[in-house]
CSV table of C-alpha atoms and ligand atoms in Angstrom, one decimal:
chain,number,residue,atom,x,y,z
A,1,MET,CA,115.8,111.7,89.8
A,2,GLY,CA,113.3,109.3,90.7
A,3,LEU,CA,112.8,107.9,94.4
A,4,ARG,CA,114.5,104.7,94.7
A,5,PHE,CA,113.1,100.9,96.0
A,6,ILE,CA,115.6,99.3,97.9
A,7,PHE,CA,114.4,95.9,98.6
A,8,MET,CA,115.6,94.3,101.7
A,9,LEU,CA,116.0,90.4,102.2
A,10,THR,CA,114.7,91.1,105.7
A,11,ARG,CA,111.9,90.0,107.9
A,12,ASN,CA,111.1,91.9,111.4
A,13,ASP,CA,114.5,93.8,111.3
A,14,LYS,CA,116.3,90.2,110.6
A,15,THR,CA,117.9,89.1,107.5
A,16,VAL,CA,116.0,85.6,106.6
A,17,GLU,CA,117.8,82.8,106.2
A,18,ASP,CA,116.6,81.9,102.7
A,19,ALA,CA,118.1,85.3,101.6
A,20,ALA,CA,120.3,83.9,98.7
A,21,ARG,CA,117.2,82.4,96.8
A,22,HIS,CA,115.3,85.6,97.3
A,23,LEU,CA,117.9,87.9,95.9
A,24,LYS,CA,118.1,85.5,92.8
A,25,THR,CA,114.3,86.6,92.5
A,26,ALA,CA,114.8,89.6,93.3
A,27,LEU,CA,117.9,90.3,90.6
A,28,SER,CA,115.6,88.5,87.9
A,29,ALA,CA,113.1,90.7,88.5
A,30,GLY,CA,115.1,93.8,88.0
A,31,VAL,CA,115.6,95.4,91.2
A,32,HIS,CA,118.8,97.3,91.5
A,33,HIS,CA,118.9,98.2,95.2
A,34,ILE,CA,119.1,95.4,97.6
A,35,GLY,CA,120.1,95.4,101.1
A,36,PHE,CA,120.0,93.4,104.6
A,37,LYS,CA,120.7,93.6,108.1
A,38,ASP,CA,123.5,93.1,110.4
A,39,VAL,CA,121.3,90.3,112.4
A,40,GLY,CA,119.7,87.0,111.4
A,41,LEU,CA,122.9,85.7,109.2
A,42,PRO,CA,126.4,84.7,110.0
A,43,PHE,CA,129.0,87.0,108.6
A,44,ASP,CA,130.7,84.8,106.0
A,45,GLN,CA,126.9,84.6,104.2
A,46,LEU,CA,126.1,88.1,104.8
A,47,LYS,CA,129.4,88.3,102.8
A,48,ASP,CA,128.3,85.7,100.1
A,49,LEU,CA,125.0,87.5,99.3
A,50,ASN,CA,127.2,91.0,99.0
A,51,THR,CA,129.0,89.3,96.7
A,52,ALA,CA,126.0,88.0,94.7
A,53,ILE,CA,124.2,91.5,94.9
A,54,LYS,CA,126.7,93.0,93.1
A,55,ALA,CA,127.5,90.5,90.8
A,56,GLY,CA,124.1,90.8,89.7
A,57,GLY,CA,124.6,94.6,89.1
A,58,ALA,CA,122.9,95.9,91.7
A,59,THR,CA,123.6,98.4,94.7
A,60,SER,CA,124.2,96.9,98.2
A,61,TYR,CA,123.2,98.0,101.3
A,62,LEU,CA,123.6,97.4,105.0
A,63,GLU,CA,121.4,98.3,107.5
A,64,VAL,CA,122.6,98.5,111.3
A,65,VAL,CA,120.1,97.2,113.6
A,66,SER,CA,122.1,96.7,116.6
A,67,LEU,CA,121.6,99.0,119.3
A,68,ASP,CA,125.0,98.7,121.6
A,69,GLN,CA,127.9,100.8,120.2
A,70,ALA,CA,130.3,97.7,120.2
A,71,SER,CA,127.7,95.9,117.9
A,72,GLU,CA,127.7,98.9,115.6
A,73,VAL,CA,131.5,99.2,115.6
A,74,ALA,CA,131.5,95.7,114.7
A,75,SER,CA,128.6,95.8,111.7
A,76,ALA,CA,130.7,99.0,110.6
A,77,LYS,CA,133.9,97.1,110.0
A,78,ALA,CA,131.7,94.1,108.6
A,79,ALA,CA,130.4,96.5,106.0
A,80,VAL,CA,134.1,97.7,105.1
A,81,GLU,CA,135.2,93.8,105.1
A,82,ILE,CA,132.0,92.9,103.0
A,83,GLY,CA,132.4,96.0,100.8
A,84,VAL,CA,129.1,97.0,100.4
A,85,ASP,CA,127.7,100.3,98.9
A,86,ILE,CA,125.8,101.9,101.5
A,87,LEU,CA,125.5,101.4,105.1
A,88,LEU,CA,122.3,102.0,106.5
A,89,GLY,CA,121.3,102.8,110.2
A,90,GLY,CA,123.1,102.8,113.3
A,91,THR,CA,123.2,106.0,115.8
A,92,HIS,CA,126.9,105.7,117.4
A,93,VAL,CA,128.5,107.9,114.2
A,94,ASP,CA,131.4,109.1,116.0
A,95,ALA,CA,132.5,105.7,116.2
A,96,VAL,CA,131.3,104.7,112.7
A,97,LEU,CA,132.7,107.4,110.7
A,98,PRO,CA,136.7,106.7,111.1
A,99,ILE,CA,136.1,102.9,110.3
A,100,LEU,CA,134.3,104.5,107.1
A,101,ALA,CA,137.1,107.0,106.3
A,102,GLY,CA,138.9,106.2,103.5
A,103,THR,CA,136.4,103.5,101.8
A,104,ASP,CA,133.9,104.5,99.2
A,105,ILE,CA,131.1,103.4,101.5
A,106,ARG,CA,128.4,106.0,101.8
A,107,TYR,CA,126.8,106.5,104.8
A,108,PHE,CA,123.1,106.7,106.0
A,109,PRO,CA,122.7,106.8,109.9
A,110,PHE,CA,119.5,107.2,111.6
A,111,PRO,CA,118.4,110.2,113.0
A,112,GLY,CA,116.8,110.4,116.2
A,113,GLN,CA,116.6,108.0,119.1
A,114,ILE,CA,116.3,104.3,118.3
A,115,GLU,CA,114.8,101.8,120.6
A,116,GLY,CA,114.5,98.2,120.7
A,117,HIS,CA,114.3,95.5,118.2
A,118,PRO,CA,112.5,95.6,115.8
A,119,SER,CA,113.6,99.2,115.8
A,120,VAL,CA,111.3,102.2,116.9
A,121,LEU,CA,112.0,105.8,116.7
A,122,ALA,CA,111.1,108.0,119.7
A,123,GLY,CA,110.8,111.2,120.6
A,124,SER,CA,108.9,114.2,118.8
A,125,ILE,CA,109.2,115.3,115.2
A,126,ASP,CA,111.5,118.4,116.4
A,127,GLN,CA,113.7,116.2,118.3
A,128,VAL,CA,114.2,114.3,115.3
A,129,VAL,CA,114.7,116.9,112.9
A,130,ASP,CA,117.2,118.3,115.4
A,131,SER,CA,119.1,115.0,115.2
A,132,ALA,CA,118.6,115.0,111.7
A,133,LEU,CA,120.3,118.3,111.0
A,134,ASP,CA,123.2,117.6,113.3
A,135,LEU,CA,124.1,114.4,111.7
A,136,ALA,CA,123.8,115.9,107.9
A,137,SER,CA,126.3,118.4,109.0
A,138,ARG,CA,129.3,115.7,109.5
A,139,ASP,CA,131.5,115.2,106.6
A,140,GLY,CA,131.1,111.5,105.9
A,141,VAL,CA,127.6,111.4,106.5
A,142,ASP,CA,126.2,111.1,103.0
A,143,GLY,CA,122.7,111.2,103.7
A,144,LEU,CA,119.8,109.9,106.2
A,145,ASP,CA,118.1,106.5,107.1
A,146,LEU,CA,114.4,108.0,108.8
A,147,LEU,CA,112.6,105.1,110.4
A,148,ALA,CA,109.6,107.1,109.3
A,149,TYR,CA,106.9,104.0,109.8
A,150,ARG,CA,108.3,103.2,113.1
A,151,SER,CA,107.3,106.4,114.6
A,152,ASP,CA,104.7,107.2,116.8
A,153,GLN,CA,104.0,110.7,115.6
A,154,ASN,CA,102.7,111.9,112.6
A,155,VAL,CA,104.6,109.9,109.6
A,156,THR,CA,103.7,112.4,106.8
A,157,GLY,CA,104.9,115.5,109.1
A,158,LEU,CA,107.9,113.7,110.2
A,159,MET,CA,109.0,112.9,106.7
A,160,ALA,CA,108.5,116.3,105.3
A,161,ALA,CA,110.5,118.2,108.0
A,162,VAL,CA,113.1,115.9,107.9
A,163,CYS,CA,113.4,116.4,104.4
A,164,ALA,CA,112.7,120.0,104.3
A,165,ALA,CA,115.5,120.4,107.3
A,166,VAL,CA,118.5,118.3,105.5
A,167,ASP,CA,120.0,119.1,102.1
A,168,LYS,CA,121.3,115.2,101.9
A,169,PRO,CA,119.1,112.4,100.7
A,170,VAL,CA,117.2,110.7,103.0
A,171,ILE,CA,115.6,107.2,102.7
A,172,MET,CA,112.2,106.1,104.3
A,173,ALA,CA,112.2,102.9,106.1
A,174,GLY,CA,109.9,100.9,108.7
A,175,SER,CA,107.1,99.6,107.4
A,176,PHE,CA,106.2,100.4,103.4
A,177,GLY,CA,103.3,98.3,102.6
A,178,SER,CA,101.2,100.5,99.8
A,179,ARG,CA,101.6,102.3,97.0
A,180,ASP,CA,99.7,105.4,99.2
A,181,GLN,CA,102.8,105.0,101.5
A,182,ILE,CA,105.2,105.3,98.8
A,183,GLU,CA,103.7,108.2,97.1
A,184,ILE,CA,103.4,110.2,100.2
A,185,ALA,CA,107.2,109.7,100.8
A,186,ARG,CA,107.9,110.9,97.2
A,187,ARG,CA,106.1,114.2,97.6
A,188,CYS,CA,107.7,114.9,101.2
A,189,GLY,CA,110.9,114.9,99.1
A,190,ALA,CA,112.5,111.1,100.5
A,191,ALA,CA,115.0,109.7,98.1
A,192,GLY,CA,114.2,106.0,98.8
A,193,PHE,CA,112.4,103.6,100.9
A,194,THR,CA,112.9,100.2,101.7
A,195,ILE,CA,110.6,97.5,101.5
A,196,GLY,CA,111.3,94.0,102.9
A,197,THR,CA,108.5,92.3,105.4
A,198,ALA,CA,105.9,93.2,103.3
A,199,ALA,CA,106.9,91.9,99.8
A,200,LEU,CA,108.8,88.6,101.3
A,201,ASN,CA,105.2,88.0,103.1
A,202,GLY,CA,103.1,88.9,100.1
A,203,ASP,CA,101.4,91.5,101.6
A,204,TYR,CA,101.9,94.2,99.2
A,205,PRO,CA,98.7,94.9,96.9
A,206,ALA,CA,99.5,92.6,94.1
A,207,ASP,CA,98.2,89.9,91.8
A,208,SER,CA,99.6,87.0,93.7
A,209,PRO,CA,101.8,86.8,96.9
A,210,GLU,CA,104.6,85.3,95.1
A,211,LEU,CA,107.8,87.4,95.9
A,212,GLU,CA,108.5,88.1,91.8
A,213,THR,CA,104.9,89.6,91.6
A,214,GLN,CA,105.3,91.4,94.8
A,215,LEU,CA,108.6,93.2,93.8
A,216,ARG,CA,107.2,93.8,89.9
A,217,SER,CA,104.0,95.6,91.7
A,218,ILE,CA,106.0,97.5,93.6
A,219,GLN,CA,108.6,98.4,90.7
A,220,ARG,CA,105.5,99.3,88.6
A,221,ASP,CA,104.2,101.4,91.4
A,222,VAL,CA,107.7,103.6,91.7
A,223,ALA,CA,107.6,104.3,87.8
A,224,GLY,CA,104.3,105.5,88.1
A,225,ILE,CA,104.8,107.6,91.1
A,226,ASN,CA,108.1,108.8,89.3
A,227,ASN,CA,106.3,109.8,86.1
A,228,HIS,CA,107.8,107.2,84.7
A,229,LEU,CA,104.8,106.8,82.3
A,230,SER,CA,106.3,103.7,80.8
A,231,PRO,CA,106.6,101.0,83.5
A,232,HIS,CA,108.5,98.6,81.6
A,233,ALA,CA,105.9,96.0,81.6
A,234,PRO,CA,103.8,94.8,78.7
A,235,LYS,CA,100.4,96.7,78.4
A,236,ASN,CA,97.4,94.8,77.7
A,237,LEU,CA,95.3,96.5,75.5
A,238,THR,CA,92.2,95.0,75.9
A,239,ARG,CA,92.8,95.2,79.7
A,240,ALA,CA,93.4,98.9,79.2
A,241,PHE,CA,90.3,99.2,77.3
A,242,ALA,CA,88.2,97.8,79.6
A,243,SER,CA,89.4,99.6,82.6
A,244,PHE,CA,87.6,102.9,81.7
A,245,SER,CA,84.1,103.6,79.9
A,246,ASP,CA,83.9,107.2,78.9
A,247,THR,CA,84.0,108.3,75.3
A,248,TRP,CA,85.6,111.1,73.6
A,249,SER,CA,87.9,111.1,76.5
A,250,PRO,CA,91.9,110.4,75.6
A,251,ARG,CA,93.8,108.2,78.2
A,252,ILE,CA,97.6,108.4,78.4
A,253,ALA,CA,98.9,104.9,78.1
A,254,GLY,CA,102.6,105.7,77.4
A,255,GLN,CA,105.3,107.9,76.3
A,256,ILE,CA,107.8,108.0,73.6
A,257,ASN,CA,110.2,110.9,73.6
A,258,ASN,CA,107.8,114.1,72.9
A,259,MET,CA,105.1,111.5,71.5
A,260,GLN,CA,102.1,110.2,73.4
A,261,LEU,CA,100.2,106.4,73.1
A,262,LYS,CA,96.5,107.2,73.8
A,263,LEU,CA,93.8,105.0,74.0
A,264,VAL,CA,90.3,106.4,73.1
A,265,LYS,CA,86.7,105.4,73.1
A,266,LEU,CA,84.7,106.6,69.9
A,267,GLU,CA,80.9,106.6,69.8
A,268,GLY,CA,79.0,108.4,67.2
A,269,ALA,CA,80.9,111.4,65.4
A,270,PHE,CA,82.9,113.6,66.7
A,271,VAL,CA,83.4,117.4,65.5
A,272,TRP,CA,85.1,118.6,62.6
A,273,HIS,CA,88.7,120.3,63.5
A,274,HIS,CA,92.0,120.0,62.5
A,275,HIS,CA,95.7,120.3,64.3
A,276,ASP,CA,97.9,123.3,63.2
A,277,THR,CA,101.1,121.2,63.7
A,278,GLU,CA,100.5,118.0,65.3
A,279,ASP,CA,100.2,114.7,62.7
A,280,GLU,CA,97.7,111.6,64.4
A,281,LEU,CA,98.1,108.3,64.2
A,282,PHE,CA,94.8,106.6,64.6
A,283,LEU,CA,95.1,102.4,64.9
A,284,VAL,CA,91.4,101.0,65.4
A,285,HIS,CA,91.8,98.0,68.7
A,286,ARG,CA,88.2,97.1,68.0
A,287,GLY,CA,85.5,98.0,66.1
A,288,ARG,CA,85.0,100.2,63.2
A,289,MET,CA,86.1,103.9,62.3
A,290,LEU,CA,84.9,106.2,59.6
A,291,MET,CA,87.3,109.1,59.4
A,292,LYS,CA,85.9,111.8,57.1
A,293,PHE,CA,88.2,114.5,55.1
A,294,ARG,CA,86.4,117.4,53.4
A,295,ASP,CA,87.5,115.7,50.0
A,296,ARG,CA,86.4,111.9,50.7
A,297,ASP,CA,85.7,109.0,53.8
A,298,GLU,CA,88.0,106.5,54.9
A,299,ILE,CA,86.8,103.3,56.6
A,300,VAL,CA,89.4,101.9,59.2
A,301,GLU,CA,88.9,98.2,59.8
A,302,GLU,CA,90.3,96.7,63.2
A,303,GLY,CA,93.9,96.3,62.9
A,304,GLU,CA,94.5,98.9,60.5
A,305,PHE,CA,95.7,102.9,60.8
A,306,ILE,CA,95.2,105.8,59.3
A,307,ILE,CA,97.5,108.8,59.8
A,308,VAL,CA,96.1,112.5,59.6
A,309,PRO,CA,98.5,114.8,58.8
A,310,HIS,CA,98.6,118.0,60.1
A,311,GLY,CA,96.7,120.8,58.7
A,312,VAL,CA,94.3,118.7,57.5
A,313,GLU,CA,90.7,118.9,58.5
A,314,HIS,CA,89.1,115.5,59.9
A,315,CYS,CA,85.9,114.0,61.6
A,316,PRO,CA,86.3,110.8,62.9
A,317,VAL,CA,83.3,108.5,63.7
A,318,ALA,CA,82.4,105.0,65.3
A,319,LEU,CA,80.5,102.9,62.8
A,320,CYS,CA,78.7,100.3,64.9
A,321,GLY,CA,78.5,100.9,68.5
A,322,ILE,CA,81.6,102.0,70.5
A,323,CYS,CA,84.8,101.8,68.8
A,324,GLU,CA,88.5,101.4,70.9
A,325,VAL,CA,91.4,103.4,69.0
A,326,LEU,CA,94.8,103.8,69.8
A,327,LEU,CA,96.6,107.3,69.4
A,328,LEU,CA,99.9,108.2,68.6
A,329,GLU,CA,100.6,111.9,68.6
A,330,PRO,CA,102.7,114.7,69.8
A,331,GLU,CA,102.0,115.5,73.5
A,332,THR,CA,100.5,118.8,72.7
A,333,THR,CA,97.8,117.2,70.7
A,334,VAL,CA,94.6,118.3,72.1
A,335,ASN,CA,91.4,116.2,71.1
A,336,THR,CA,89.1,118.8,69.7
A,337,GLY,CA,92.0,120.6,67.6
A,338,ASN,CA,91.3,124.0,66.7
A,339,ALA,CA,87.2,123.1,66.9
A,340,GLN,CA,85.6,125.1,70.0
A,341,ASP,CA,83.4,121.6,71.5
A,342,PRO,CA,82.1,120.5,74.9
A,343,ARG,CA,84.6,117.4,74.6
A,344,ARG,CA,87.7,119.2,74.6
A,345,VAL,CA,89.8,117.3,76.9
A,346,THR,CA,93.2,118.9,78.0
A,347,ASP,CA,93.8,117.1,81.2
A,348,LEU,CA,94.1,113.7,80.8
A,349,ALA,CA,94.0,110.7,83.1
A,350,ARG,CA,96.2,108.0,82.4
A,351,VAL,CA,96.0,103.9,82.2
B,401,NI,NI1,92.6,115.2,65.6
């Protein structure tokens, strides 16, 4: 299963006042996991928020950041009354478990020692791992909520150590704000991560600080990190071709079952070759291509395509400078086919 992005309607550990408006934006952007915290808004508004999250088809998360046991117990009871899907955070596990017993709420408490507000994760990596092991061994604990980016330890080391130690899912929280951080969490074995403040403040790297643009950018990054080659967003061919300049080096632009969509720039003539089993489609996006066959030549103009069946020898040639071509072919296809040629590429980059 891929890494899960949980959008928190929170800033600096508090549910924001205009959460309902931001929720509409998140749902229209297709975010499927949405949370809020137990502080910042009165109970009845949190309840309305939860109803709206679920009515929008998303999974709801309540994260407990209040530190004292009485507040945490009150928040757990509120979670039951509100009917959230997942309760994140909190540290008073023995007090919370009986409250959740018999409900469908999944529970991901904080491992380690949590201090202050906004919350900070104190202690060494070993201490956090010990706590994680203890919590994960309990019935009723479904996973962990690790405040990775609120620790002063080596964050990557901390995430990797906790994920390696426990066999339950670990959600990473704290202050995620870039694709690199998300990718590191994924490599460490995280099941998910939360972003609130960065998206609401417009700080996540994106085309604009607007929340919808921020959320779409995060979702595209997550799709890429999860190796979902299709990021469920339109791809502009002109911009995609403009993103690279080397010729005879196909880029993967998308995956359709066992087929791949590739973009390649041709310059001059390629090498005569055939493919034993793969058929290839060449669609000219810009320029003109000459497809040479042993028995004839075909000129393929901009906006036209040609299919070369497997086993047929062919040699593509760019006419008039660079020719931009979109390829559709089985993922096993190697550009040079049976021929020996220095332009053979087997490890393709993506656009
Ligand atoms: Ni070929």
